[in-house]
Coordinates of C-alpha atoms in Angstrom, one line a residue:
Chain A
M21 CA 0.9 -9.5 -23.1
A22 CA 1.6 -9.6 -19.4
T23 CA -1.0 -7.0 -18.6
A24 CA -3.1 -9.6 -16.9
T25 CA -4.7 -8.7 -13.6
L26 CA -2.2 -8.1 -10.9
P27 CA -3.6 -8.6 -7.4
A28 CA -5.2 -5.3 -6.5
Q29 CA -5.7 -6.3 -2.9
T30 CA -1.9 -6.2 -2.4
R31 CA -1.5 -6.0 1.3
S32 CA 1.2 -3.9 2.8
N33 CA 2.9 -6.5 4.9
L34 CA 6.1 -8.3 4.4
A35 CA 4.6 -11.7 4.0
S36 CA 2.6 -10.6 1.0
A37 CA 5.7 -9.1 -0.6
S38 CA 8.0 -12.1 0.1
V39 CA 5.6 -15.0 -0.1
W40 CA 2.2 -14.5 -1.7
I41 CA 3.1 -12.3 -4.7
P42 CA 6.1 -14.3 -5.7
A43 CA 4.1 -17.5 -5.2
Y44 CA 1.3 -16.1 -7.3
S45 CA 3.8 -15.1 -10.0
L46 CA 5.4 -18.6 -10.1
W47 CA 1.9 -20.2 -10.1
R48 CA 0.8 -18.1 -13.0
R49 CA 4.0 -18.9 -15.0
E50 CA 3.3 -22.6 -14.7
L51 CA -0.1 -22.2 -16.3
V52 CA 1.1 -19.9 -19.0
R53 CA 3.9 -22.2 -19.9
F54 CA 1.5 -25.1 -20.0
Y55 CA -1.0 -23.7 -22.5
R56 CA 1.8 -22.2 -24.7
Q57 CA 3.0 -25.8 -25.2
K58 CA 0.1 -27.3 -27.1
A59 CA 1.7 -30.8 -27.3
R60 CA 1.6 -30.9 -23.5
V61 CA -2.1 -30.1 -23.5
V62 CA -2.9 -32.8 -26.0
G63 CA -0.6 -35.4 -24.5
V64 CA -1.8 -35.2 -21.0
I65 CA -5.4 -35.7 -22.0
A66 CA -4.9 -38.2 -24.7
S67 CA -2.3 -40.6 -23.2
P68 CA -4.3 -41.6 -20.0
L69 CA -7.5 -42.0 -22.1
L70 CA -5.6 -44.4 -24.4
F71 CA -4.1 -46.1 -21.5
W72 CA -7.4 -46.5 -19.7
V73 CA -9.3 -47.8 -22.8
V74 CA -6.5 -50.1 -24.2
L75 CA -5.1 -51.4 -21.0
G76 CA -8.4 -51.6 -19.2
S77 CA -10.0 -53.5 -22.1
G78 CA -7.0 -55.8 -22.4
F79 CA -7.1 -56.7 -18.7
A80 CA -10.8 -57.1 -18.9
N81 CA -10.3 -59.7 -21.6
S82 CA -7.7 -61.5 -19.6
F83 CA -10.1 -61.7 -16.7
R84 CA -12.7 -63.1 -19.0
H85 CA -10.4 -65.9 -20.3
A86 CA -9.6 -66.7 -16.7
G87 CA -13.2 -67.7 -16.3
P88 CA -13.7 -70.4 -19.0
G89 CA -17.4 -71.1 -18.4
A90 CA -18.5 -67.5 -18.7
A91 CA -21.3 -66.8 -21.1
A92 CA -21.2 -64.0 -23.7
T93 CA -23.5 -61.7 -21.8
A94 CA -21.5 -62.2 -18.6
D95 CA -18.3 -61.4 -20.5
Q96 CA -19.5 -58.0 -21.3
G97 CA -20.5 -57.5 -17.7
I98 CA -16.9 -58.4 -16.5
S99 CA -15.4 -56.2 -19.1
A100 CA -17.5 -53.2 -18.1
H101 CA -16.9 -54.0 -14.5
Y102 CA -13.1 -53.9 -14.9
L103 CA -13.2 -50.6 -16.8
G104 CA -15.2 -49.3 -13.9
Y105 CA -12.7 -50.7 -11.4
F106 CA -9.8 -49.3 -13.3
Y107 CA -11.3 -45.9 -13.7
P108 CA -10.3 -44.3 -10.3
G109 CA -6.8 -45.6 -10.8
A110 CA -6.7 -44.0 -14.3
I111 CA -7.7 -40.7 -12.8
V112 CA -4.9 -40.9 -10.2
M113 CA -2.5 -41.8 -13.0
I114 CA -3.4 -38.7 -15.0
V115 CA -2.8 -36.7 -11.9
L116 CA 0.5 -38.4 -11.3
F117 CA 1.6 -37.9 -14.9
T118 CA 0.7 -34.2 -14.9
A119 CA 2.4 -33.7 -11.5
I120 CA 5.5 -35.5 -12.6
F121 CA 5.8 -33.6 -15.9
S122 CA 5.2 -30.2 -14.3
M123 CA 7.8 -30.9 -11.6
M124 CA 10.3 -32.0 -14.3
S125 CA 10.2 -28.3 -15.3
L126 CA 12.0 -27.6 -12.0
I127 CA 15.1 -29.4 -13.3
Q128 CA 14.7 -27.6 -16.6
D129 CA 14.4 -24.3 -14.7
R130 CA 17.6 -25.1 -12.8
N131 CA 19.5 -26.0 -16.0
E132 CA 18.3 -23.1 -18.0
G133 CA 19.2 -20.7 -15.3
F134 CA 15.7 -19.4 -14.6
L135 CA 15.8 -20.9 -11.1
L136 CA 19.0 -19.1 -10.3
S137 CA 17.4 -15.7 -10.5
V138 CA 14.5 -16.9 -8.3
L139 CA 16.8 -18.3 -5.7
A140 CA 18.7 -15.0 -5.6
A141 CA 15.6 -12.9 -5.1
P142 CA 14.6 -11.6 -1.7
I143 CA 11.7 -14.0 -1.2
R144 CA 11.1 -16.7 1.2
R145 CA 11.9 -20.2 -0.1
S146 CA 8.5 -21.3 0.9
A147 CA 7.2 -19.0 -1.9
I148 CA 9.0 -21.2 -4.4
V149 CA 7.5 -24.4 -3.0
L150 CA 4.0 -22.8 -2.9
G151 CA 4.2 -21.3 -6.4
K152 CA 5.6 -24.3 -8.1
V153 CA 3.5 -26.9 -6.3
L154 CA 0.3 -24.8 -6.6
G155 CA 1.0 -24.4 -10.3
G156 CA 1.6 -28.1 -10.9
A157 CA -1.3 -29.1 -8.7
T158 CA -3.6 -26.8 -10.5
L159 CA -2.8 -28.4 -13.8
A160 CA -3.0 -31.9 -12.4
A161 CA -6.4 -31.2 -10.8
I162 CA -7.8 -29.7 -13.9
Q163 CA -6.7 -32.8 -15.9
G164 CA -8.2 -35.1 -13.4
W165 CA -11.5 -33.1 -13.4
V166 CA -11.6 -33.2 -17.2
F167 CA -11.3 -36.9 -17.1
L168 CA -14.4 -37.1 -14.9
V169 CA -16.3 -36.4 -18.1
F170 CA -15.8 -40.1 -18.9
A171 CA -17.5 -41.2 -15.7
P172 CA -20.7 -42.3 -17.4
L173 CA -18.7 -44.6 -19.7
A174 CA -17.1 -46.2 -16.7
G175 CA -20.4 -47.0 -15.3
V176 CA -20.3 -44.5 -12.5
H177 CA -23.6 -44.0 -10.7
T178 CA -23.1 -41.5 -8.0
S179 CA -24.7 -38.5 -6.5
F180 CA -23.8 -34.9 -7.1
A181 CA -22.2 -34.9 -3.7
G182 CA -20.2 -37.9 -4.7
I183 CA -18.8 -36.1 -7.7
L184 CA -17.9 -33.1 -5.6
Y185 CA -16.2 -35.4 -3.1
S186 CA -14.3 -37.0 -6.0
M187 CA -13.2 -33.6 -7.2
A188 CA -11.9 -32.7 -3.8
V189 CA -10.0 -36.0 -3.6
I190 CA -8.5 -35.2 -7.0
V191 CA -7.3 -31.9 -5.7
L192 CA -5.8 -33.6 -2.6
A193 CA -4.0 -36.1 -4.8
S194 CA -2.8 -33.4 -7.1
F195 CA -1.2 -31.5 -4.2
S196 CA 0.4 -34.6 -2.6
L197 CA 1.9 -35.9 -5.9
T198 CA 3.1 -32.6 -7.1
A199 CA 4.7 -31.9 -3.7
L200 CA 6.3 -35.3 -3.8
G201 CA 7.6 -34.6 -7.3
F202 CA 9.0 -31.3 -6.2
A203 CA 10.9 -32.9 -3.3
I204 CA 12.4 -35.5 -5.6
A205 CA 13.2 -33.0 -8.5
W206 CA 14.7 -30.3 -6.3
P207 CA 18.1 -31.9 -5.7
M208 CA 18.4 -33.3 -9.2
D209 CA 20.3 -31.7 -12.1
S210 CA 19.3 -34.0 -14.9
T211 CA 15.9 -35.1 -16.3
Q212 CA 17.4 -38.5 -17.1
A213 CA 17.9 -39.1 -13.4
F214 CA 14.4 -38.0 -12.8
H215 CA 13.1 -40.5 -15.3
A216 CA 14.9 -43.2 -13.4
V217 CA 13.1 -42.2 -10.3
I218 CA 9.8 -42.2 -12.1
N219 CA 10.4 -45.8 -13.2
I220 CA 11.8 -47.0 -9.9
I221 CA 9.5 -45.2 -7.4
L222 CA 6.6 -43.3 -8.9
I223 CA 5.2 -45.9 -11.4
P224 CA 5.4 -48.7 -8.8
L225 CA 3.8 -46.3 -6.3
W226 CA 0.9 -46.1 -8.7
L227 CA 0.8 -49.8 -9.8
L228 CA 0.7 -50.9 -6.1
S229 CA -2.0 -48.5 -5.1
G230 CA -5.0 -50.6 -5.8
S231 CA -5.4 -48.9 -9.2
M232 CA -5.2 -52.1 -11.2
F233 CA -6.0 -54.8 -8.6
P234 CA -7.3 -54.5 -5.0
A235 CA -5.1 -54.7 -2.0
S236 CA -7.5 -57.2 -0.5
G237 CA -6.9 -59.6 -3.3
A238 CA -3.1 -59.3 -3.2
S239 CA -1.0 -61.9 -1.3
G240 CA 1.7 -61.7 1.3
W241 CA 4.4 -59.1 1.0
L242 CA 2.7 -57.4 -1.9
R243 CA -0.3 -56.8 0.3
W244 CA 1.8 -55.2 3.0
I245 CA 3.5 -52.9 0.4
M246 CA 0.1 -51.8 -0.8
L247 CA -1.1 -51.2 2.7
A248 CA 2.0 -49.1 3.4
N249 CA 1.5 -47.1 0.2
P250 CA -0.4 -43.8 1.0
L251 CA -1.6 -43.7 -2.6
T252 CA -3.7 -46.8 -1.9
Y253 CA -5.9 -44.8 0.4
T254 CA -6.2 -41.9 -2.1
V255 CA -7.4 -44.3 -4.8
D256 CA -9.8 -45.9 -2.3
A257 CA -11.0 -42.5 -1.3
L258 CA -11.8 -41.8 -5.0
R259 CA -13.8 -45.1 -5.1
N260 CA -15.8 -43.9 -2.1
G261 CA -16.9 -40.8 -4.1
L262 CA -17.4 -42.5 -7.5
F263 CA -18.9 -45.9 -6.4
P264 CA -20.6 -45.1 -3.1
A265 CA -22.7 -48.3 -3.4
Q266 CA -19.7 -50.6 -3.7
P267 CA -17.7 -51.8 -0.6
T268 CA -14.1 -50.5 -0.4
D269 CA -11.0 -51.9 1.3
F270 CA -10.9 -49.2 3.9
S271 CA -13.4 -46.8 5.5
A272 CA -13.9 -43.4 3.9
A273 CA -12.6 -41.8 7.1
V274 CA -9.3 -43.8 7.1
N275 CA -8.9 -43.0 3.4
L276 CA -9.3 -39.3 3.9
I277 CA -7.1 -39.1 7.0
V278 CA -4.2 -41.0 5.4
S279 CA -4.5 -38.9 2.2
L280 CA -4.4 -35.7 4.1
G281 CA -1.4 -36.9 6.1
F282 CA 0.4 -37.9 2.9
C283 CA -0.2 -34.4 1.5
A284 CA 1.1 -32.8 4.7
V285 CA 4.2 -35.0 4.7
A286 CA 5.0 -34.4 1.0
F287 CA 4.6 -30.6 1.5
A288 CA 6.8 -30.6 4.6
A289 CA 9.4 -32.6 2.7
S290 CA 9.5 -30.1 -0.1
W291 CA 9.6 -27.2 2.3
A292 CA 12.5 -28.7 4.3
I293 CA 14.5 -29.6 1.2
V294 CA 14.2 -26.1 -0.2
N295 CA 15.2 -24.3 2.9
R296 CA 18.7 -25.7 3.1
R297 CA 21.3 -23.1 2.6
T298 CA 24.8 -24.5 2.1
N299 CA 28.3 -23.6 1.3
K300 CA 28.1 -25.7 -1.9
P301 CA 26.9 -24.2 -5.2
A302 CA 23.2 -23.7 -4.9
A303 CA 22.3 -24.1 -8.5
Chain B
M5 CA -4.8 0.0 -16.6
T6 CA -5.3 0.2 -12.9
T7 CA -4.7 3.3 -10.9
T8 CA -4.1 1.5 -7.7
E9 CA -2.1 3.4 -5.1
Y10 CA 1.3 2.1 -4.5
P11 CA 1.3 -0.2 -1.6
P12 CA 3.6 1.1 1.2
Q13 CA 5.8 -2.0 1.1
T14 CA 6.9 -1.3 -2.5
E15 CA 8.7 1.8 -1.3
R16 CA 11.1 -0.6 0.3
A17 CA 11.7 -2.2 -3.0
I18 CA 12.9 1.0 -4.5
A19 CA 16.4 1.2 -3.1
H20 CA 17.8 4.7 -3.2
A21 CA 21.4 5.4 -2.9
D22 CA 20.7 7.2 0.4
N23 CA 23.3 5.4 2.4
A24 CA 26.2 7.1 0.7
G25 CA 28.6 6.3 3.6
T26 CA 28.1 2.6 3.5
P27 CA 30.3 0.7 1.0
A28 CA 28.4 -1.0 -1.8
I29 CA 30.3 -4.2 -1.1
A30 CA 32.7 -4.9 1.8
L31 CA 34.7 -8.0 2.0
E32 CA 36.7 -9.0 5.1
N33 CA 39.1 -11.9 4.9
L34 CA 36.6 -13.8 2.7
S35 CA 37.5 -17.4 2.0
H36 CA 35.9 -20.3 0.5
D37 CA 36.9 -24.0 0.2
Y38 CA 35.4 -26.6 -2.1
G39 CA 36.3 -29.6 0.0
T40 CA 40.1 -29.3 0.2
R41 CA 40.5 -27.0 -2.7
R42 CA 40.8 -23.3 -1.7
A43 CA 38.9 -21.2 -4.2
L44 CA 39.0 -17.8 -2.3
D45 CA 41.9 -17.0 0.0
G46 CA 41.4 -14.2 2.5
L47 CA 39.9 -11.5 0.2
S48 CA 39.5 -8.0 1.7
F49 CA 38.4 -5.0 -0.3
T50 CA 35.5 -2.6 -0.6
V51 CA 33.5 -1.3 -3.5
H52 CA 32.5 2.3 -3.1
P53 CA 29.1 3.6 -3.8
G54 CA 28.7 4.9 -7.4
E55 CA 31.7 3.3 -9.0
I56 CA 32.1 0.6 -11.7
F57 CA 34.3 -2.0 -10.1
G58 CA 35.9 -4.7 -12.1
L59 CA 36.8 -8.2 -10.9
L60 CA 39.5 -9.4 -13.3
G61 CA 41.0 -12.8 -13.3
P62 CA 41.7 -15.8 -15.5
N63 CA 39.3 -18.8 -15.4
G64 CA 39.6 -20.5 -12.1
S65 CA 40.8 -17.4 -10.3
G66 CA 37.8 -17.4 -8.0
K67 CA 35.6 -14.9 -9.8
T68 CA 32.6 -17.2 -10.1
T69 CA 32.9 -18.3 -6.5
L70 CA 32.9 -14.7 -5.3
F71 CA 30.0 -14.0 -7.5
R72 CA 28.0 -16.9 -6.1
I73 CA 28.7 -15.6 -2.6
L74 CA 27.7 -12.0 -3.4
S75 CA 24.5 -13.2 -5.1
T76 CA 23.8 -15.1 -1.8
L77 CA 23.5 -18.4 -3.7
M78 CA 26.3 -19.9 -1.6
M79 CA 27.6 -19.3 1.9
P80 CA 31.4 -18.7 2.2
T81 CA 33.3 -21.0 4.5
G82 CA 35.2 -18.1 6.1
G83 CA 35.3 -14.4 6.6
S84 CA 32.4 -12.0 5.8
A85 CA 30.9 -10.2 2.8
R86 CA 28.5 -7.3 3.2
I87 CA 26.2 -5.7 0.5
A88 CA 25.1 -2.2 1.4
G89 CA 26.0 -3.1 5.0
F90 CA 24.0 -6.3 5.1
S91 CA 25.8 -9.6 5.7
V92 CA 25.2 -12.1 2.9
T93 CA 25.1 -14.9 5.4
A94 CA 23.1 -13.3 8.3
E95 CA 20.7 -11.0 6.3
P96 CA 20.5 -12.5 2.8
T97 CA 17.1 -11.1 2.2
R98 CA 18.2 -7.5 2.8
A99 CA 21.4 -8.1 0.8
R100 CA 19.3 -9.5 -2.1
Q101 CA 16.9 -6.6 -2.1
A102 CA 19.8 -4.1 -2.3
S103 CA 21.3 -5.7 -5.4
G104 CA 20.3 -6.5 -8.9
I105 CA 22.0 -9.6 -10.4
V106 CA 22.7 -10.4 -14.0
F107 CA 23.9 -13.9 -14.3
Q108 CA 26.3 -15.1 -17.0
A109 CA 23.9 -17.8 -18.1
R110 CA 20.5 -16.9 -19.4
S111 CA 17.9 -16.7 -16.7
L112 CA 14.9 -15.6 -18.8
D113 CA 11.9 -17.8 -19.4
L114 CA 11.9 -18.4 -23.2
K115 CA 8.2 -19.3 -23.2
L116 CA 7.2 -16.0 -21.7
T117 CA 7.1 -12.6 -23.3
V118 CA 9.7 -9.9 -22.5
A119 CA 7.1 -8.0 -20.4
E120 CA 6.0 -11.2 -18.6
N121 CA 9.6 -11.9 -17.6
L122 CA 10.0 -8.4 -16.2
M123 CA 6.6 -8.7 -14.4
H124 CA 7.7 -11.9 -12.9
Q125 CA 11.0 -10.5 -11.8
G126 CA 9.2 -7.5 -10.3
H127 CA 7.0 -9.7 -8.3
L128 CA 10.0 -11.5 -6.8
Y129 CA 11.3 -8.1 -5.7
G130 CA 8.2 -6.9 -4.0
L131 CA 6.9 -4.8 -6.8
S132 CA 3.3 -5.0 -8.1
G133 CA 0.5 -3.1 -9.7
A134 CA 0.9 0.2 -11.5
L135 CA 4.4 0.8 -10.1
L136 CA 5.6 -2.4 -11.5
K137 CA 4.1 -1.7 -14.9
Q138 CA 5.8 1.7 -14.9
R139 CA 9.2 0.3 -13.9
S140 CA 8.9 -2.4 -16.5
Q141 CA 8.3 0.2 -19.2
Q142 CA 11.2 2.4 -17.9
V143 CA 13.8 -0.3 -17.9
L144 CA 12.7 -1.6 -21.3
A145 CA 13.0 1.9 -22.7
R146 CA 16.5 2.2 -21.1
V147 CA 17.7 -0.9 -22.9
G148 CA 16.0 0.1 -26.1
L149 CA 13.5 -2.8 -26.3
S150 CA 10.2 -1.1 -25.7
D151 CA 8.9 -2.3 -29.1
R152 CA 9.6 -6.0 -28.2
A153 CA 7.7 -6.0 -24.9
G154 CA 5.0 -8.3 -26.2
D155 CA 7.3 -10.8 -28.0
L156 CA 8.3 -14.2 -26.7
V157 CA 11.9 -14.1 -25.4
E158 CA 12.7 -17.1 -27.7
T159 CA 12.2 -14.9 -30.7
L160 CA 14.9 -12.4 -29.6
S161 CA 18.5 -12.5 -30.7
G162 CA 21.2 -13.3 -28.2
G163 CA 22.2 -9.7 -27.8
Q164 CA 18.6 -8.6 -27.2
Q165 CA 18.2 -11.3 -24.6
R166 CA 21.2 -10.0 -22.7
R167 CA 19.6 -6.6 -22.7
V168 CA 16.4 -8.1 -21.3
E169 CA 18.6 -9.7 -18.6
L170 CA 20.0 -6.3 -17.8
A171 CA 16.5 -4.8 -17.6
K172 CA 15.5 -7.6 -15.3
G173 CA 18.4 -6.9 -13.0
L174 CA 17.4 -3.2 -12.9
I175 CA 13.6 -3.7 -12.3
H176 CA 13.7 -2.9 -8.6
S177 CA 16.1 0.1 -9.0
P178 CA 18.9 -1.6 -7.0
A179 CA 21.7 0.6 -5.6
L180 CA 24.2 -2.1 -6.7
L181 CA 24.3 -4.1 -9.9
L182 CA 26.2 -7.4 -10.0
L183 CA 27.1 -8.6 -13.5
D184 CA 28.9 -11.9 -14.2
E185 CA 30.8 -11.8 -17.4
P186 CA 28.2 -9.5 -19.0
S187 CA 29.7 -9.4 -22.5
T188 CA 29.8 -13.1 -23.0
G189 CA 28.4 -13.8 -26.4
L190 CA 28.0 -10.1 -27.3
D191 CA 29.4 -8.6 -30.5
P192 CA 31.6 -5.5 -30.2
G193 CA 28.7 -3.1 -30.9
A194 CA 26.5 -4.7 -28.3
R195 CA 29.4 -4.7 -25.8
R196 CA 30.0 -1.0 -26.4
D197 CA 26.3 -0.3 -25.8
L198 CA 26.4 -2.3 -22.6
W199 CA 29.2 -0.3 -21.2
Q200 CA 27.4 2.9 -22.1
Y201 CA 24.3 1.8 -20.2
L202 CA 26.5 1.0 -17.2
R203 CA 28.1 4.4 -17.2
I204 CA 24.7 6.1 -17.6
L205 CA 23.5 4.1 -14.6
R206 CA 26.5 5.2 -12.6
D207 CA 26.3 8.8 -13.6
E208 CA 22.6 9.5 -13.5
Q209 CA 21.5 7.2 -10.6
G210 CA 24.6 6.7 -8.6
V211 CA 24.3 2.9 -9.1
S212 CA 27.4 0.9 -8.1
V213 CA 28.4 -1.8 -10.5
L214 CA 30.4 -4.9 -10.0
V215 CA 31.5 -6.6 -13.2
T216 CA 33.4 -9.9 -13.4
T217 CA 35.5 -10.3 -16.5
H218 CA 38.4 -12.2 -17.9
L219 CA 38.9 -9.6 -20.7
M220 CA 41.7 -7.0 -20.3
E221 CA 40.1 -4.5 -22.6
E222 CA 36.8 -4.7 -20.6
A223 CA 38.6 -4.2 -17.3
E224 CA 40.1 -1.0 -18.8
H225 CA 36.5 0.5 -18.6
C226 CA 36.2 0.1 -14.9
D227 CA 36.8 2.9 -12.4
R228 CA 38.7 0.5 -10.1
L229 CA 39.8 -3.1 -10.4
A230 CA 40.6 -6.0 -8.2
I231 CA 42.8 -8.6 -10.0
L232 CA 42.4 -12.1 -8.7
N233 CA 44.8 -15.0 -9.2
S234 CA 44.2 -18.5 -7.6
G235 CA 41.7 -17.0 -5.2
K236 CA 44.0 -14.3 -4.0
L237 CA 43.9 -10.5 -4.5
V238 CA 47.0 -9.6 -6.5
A239 CA 46.2 -6.0 -7.3
L240 CA 43.7 -3.3 -6.4
G241 CA 43.2 0.1 -7.9
A242 CA 42.3 2.2 -10.9
P243 CA 43.5 0.7 -14.2
A244 CA 45.8 3.7 -14.9
E245 CA 47.1 3.7 -11.4
L246 CA 48.0 0.0 -11.6
K247 CA 49.7 0.5 -14.9
A248 CA 51.6 3.5 -13.6
Q249 CA 53.1 1.4 -10.9
I250 CA 55.1 -0.3 -13.6
G251 CA 58.3 1.7 -14.1
G252 CA 58.4 3.0 -17.7
D253 CA 57.9 0.8 -20.7
V254 CA 57.6 -2.9 -21.0
V255 CA 60.3 -4.4 -23.1
Q256 CA 60.1 -7.9 -24.3
L257 CA 62.9 -9.9 -25.9
E258 CA 62.0 -13.1 -27.7
T259 CA 64.4 -15.9 -27.9
V260 CA 64.4 -19.4 -29.4
S261 CA 63.6 -21.3 -26.2
P262 CA 62.9 -20.9 -22.5
W263 CA 66.5 -22.1 -21.8
A264 CA 67.9 -19.4 -24.1
A265 CA 65.6 -16.9 -22.4
A266 CA 66.9 -17.7 -19.0
Q267 CA 70.5 -17.3 -20.2
L268 CA 69.7 -14.0 -21.8
A269 CA 67.9 -12.7 -18.7
Q270 CA 70.9 -13.4 -16.6
K271 CA 73.2 -11.6 -18.9
V272 CA 70.9 -8.6 -19.3
Q273 CA 70.6 -8.4 -15.5
Q274 CA 74.3 -8.4 -15.1
R275 CA 75.0 -5.9 -17.8
F276 CA 72.2 -3.4 -17.3
S277 CA 71.4 -4.1 -13.6
V278 CA 67.7 -4.3 -14.3
A279 CA 65.2 -6.9 -13.0
A280 CA 64.2 -9.3 -15.8
T281 CA 61.7 -12.1 -15.7
V282 CA 61.4 -15.1 -18.0
V283 CA 57.9 -15.8 -19.3
G284 CA 58.1 -18.8 -21.7
A285 CA 60.8 -18.1 -24.3
T286 CA 60.5 -14.4 -23.7
V287 CA 62.5 -12.1 -21.4
R288 CA 60.4 -9.4 -20.0
L289 CA 61.6 -6.2 -18.2
E290 CA 60.5 -2.8 -17.3
R291 CA 62.5 0.2 -18.2
E292 CA 62.1 3.9 -18.8
H293 CA 62.8 5.1 -22.3
G294 CA 62.3 1.6 -23.7
H295 CA 63.2 2.5 -27.2
R296 CA 66.7 3.7 -26.4
F297 CA 67.3 0.7 -24.1
L298 CA 66.1 -1.6 -26.9
T299 CA 68.9 -0.6 -29.3
E300 CA 71.5 -1.0 -26.6
V301 CA 70.4 -4.5 -25.7
V302 CA 70.1 -5.7 -29.2
E303 CA 73.6 -4.4 -30.0
A304 CA 75.0 -6.0 -26.8
F305 CA 73.7 -9.5 -27.5
P306 CA 73.6 -10.0 -31.3
G307 CA 72.1 -13.3 -32.5
E308 CA 70.5 -14.2 -29.2
I309 CA 67.3 -12.2 -29.8
E310 CA 64.7 -13.3 -32.2
G311 CA 62.3 -10.5 -31.8
V312 CA 61.7 -7.4 -29.7
S313 CA 58.8 -5.3 -28.6
V314 CA 58.3 -2.2 -26.5
A315 CA 55.0 -1.0 -25.2
R316 CA 53.3 1.1 -22.6
P317 CA 52.3 -1.2 -19.7
S318 CA 49.0 -3.0 -20.0
L319 CA 46.9 -4.6 -17.4
E320 CA 48.3 -7.9 -18.5
D321 CA 51.8 -6.5 -17.6
V322 CA 50.4 -5.7 -14.2
F323 CA 49.2 -9.3 -13.9
I324 CA 52.5 -10.7 -15.0
Q325 CA 54.4 -8.4 -12.7
R326 CA 52.3 -9.5 -9.7
T327 CA 52.1 -13.2 -10.4
G328 CA 55.1 -14.0 -12.4
H329 CA 53.2 -15.7 -15.1
R330 CA 50.9 -14.9 -18.0
F331 CA 47.2 -14.3 -17.7
W332 CA 46.5 -17.4 -19.7
T333 CA 48.7 -20.0 -18.2
D334 CA 46.6 -23.0 -19.1
T335 CA 46.7 -24.7 -22.4
S336 CA 43.0 -24.5 -23.2
P337 CA 42.8 -23.2 -26.7
D338 CA 39.6 -21.2 -26.2
A339 CA 41.0 -19.4 -23.2
A340 CA 42.2 -16.5 -25.3
G341 CA 39.1 -16.5 -27.4
A342 CA 37.4 -13.6 -25.9
T343 CA 34.1 -14.1 -27.6
T344 CA 33.8 -17.8 -27.0
P345 CA 30.7 -18.3 -24.9
R346 CA 31.6 -20.3 -21.9
K347 CA 29.0 -22.7 -20.5
E348 CA 29.8 -23.0 -16.9
K349 CA 28.1 -25.1 -14.4
H350 CA 26.8 -23.1 -11.5

């Protein structure tokens, strides 16, 4: 039943009628749709966990073979070390996956006609951005937070403040990546095309973000790409929170500023792309 | 249940038909081009408050284009369109608030319940709280689906989903309802119900209704009609009025070929001094006392006529008279299939 709490503090100004209430409604819809599709709930938790354990362990073994003289005890040390290194990247990947999948629903909304009735409603377009991105970001952030449960297994030793900081970075990453997904999905009319973009842009964005190997260790052009990738700083910011004792590639301040800037740019892009009104068919 | 007072802004959402003088829709020289293709060509007409207005035309006549413009989803390339006095280009938000839209394609969220869909729609139109709950119950009762409020939309039949679409369009009590091919996919019974709802809305609440259709029999239900062909307005008026403009009965003489039809038409014109048009292999003319005329013409040209018919003029005859060709000129086999659901790209 849809008798859930409607905002009682409804204010009598136009902004609340044309932005906040519609945005709230769209946000709520994202969450309801998510938990009604149980496979999505299971998939988003299970797949990154598998990915982290299988891939992380596999890489750790490769690293071990690279060092032929290593003793058995040191092997385990390297293995655990890599799982720890890979852990922040795995969190960002979960966030990225959830963000991508929830914004794929934008294309579905468009094809199923749902978006048409939203576009024809007397609301500001910014309400659509806010509602959809907030919805996707909420799901992504919750997934990221849930994954923090595995922190002890990854050898994380941090303070309570460090965990809180990490949670805040996860929220920031969720917003940025969902907004990015929105801006990409908005002009598209097929999920196949979106899959191509995932493979060409979003996955490399993650691979070259210092998730799997550090920017400081990369060479030449690869290093420059990683330095230009805003996600590199978000992953690094997460390291600041989770492994405060370990040195990171960039300072915590730089990481935070770049991540905030990325978030602002992604939002601005979504907002700009939604506000176009043309004399071509809208949807 | 909350007993929250209605926020003042929601008053705005309930549009009353208080501006009786303003046309529900006013088009002035409205045109639209897709690249070099002209889809709408200088349309000018008004829809009066409280009337059911039909937009009749074959596929590709410009109905969908006009509907997109009226629903503010696309800006026209020329001319102006106003809804309740508000320009769809300059004041789209006011125009949107004044109208309820029922799209041809499904716009419901299948994973939400009927009530949740209506709540969501209400939120988009500035309704909230107790007022929204009340409106939701009212519109559901009106379309006869009160008992399905808590069910997921995906469990409803196609006809029931259409009724929820209608309820969705009515949630903010718009003064104007825009419906794009509303009877697509409806069985005859559901179609009859739909028209009954529309008449009740018109009679009890003074709602103006614009319906696009490619079905002649549906157009007959409208108070007034605009017939479109290739983006141009070819006829405007009440169905009976339009049909009355055709002199007398419509007589059709079938021949073996278009060539034979042309020959026959010429001879009939000479002999009886009556205008005859050739449509395919058929000669078509308008004449009072069609029955008497029929016997004369069959006796005059024995062997040249394969079949005959005489009928009161229909809307299709109006269309043929104004355009010189049949309503369905294309060769698409499903064009005449009235009940075939069309999946159109919007």
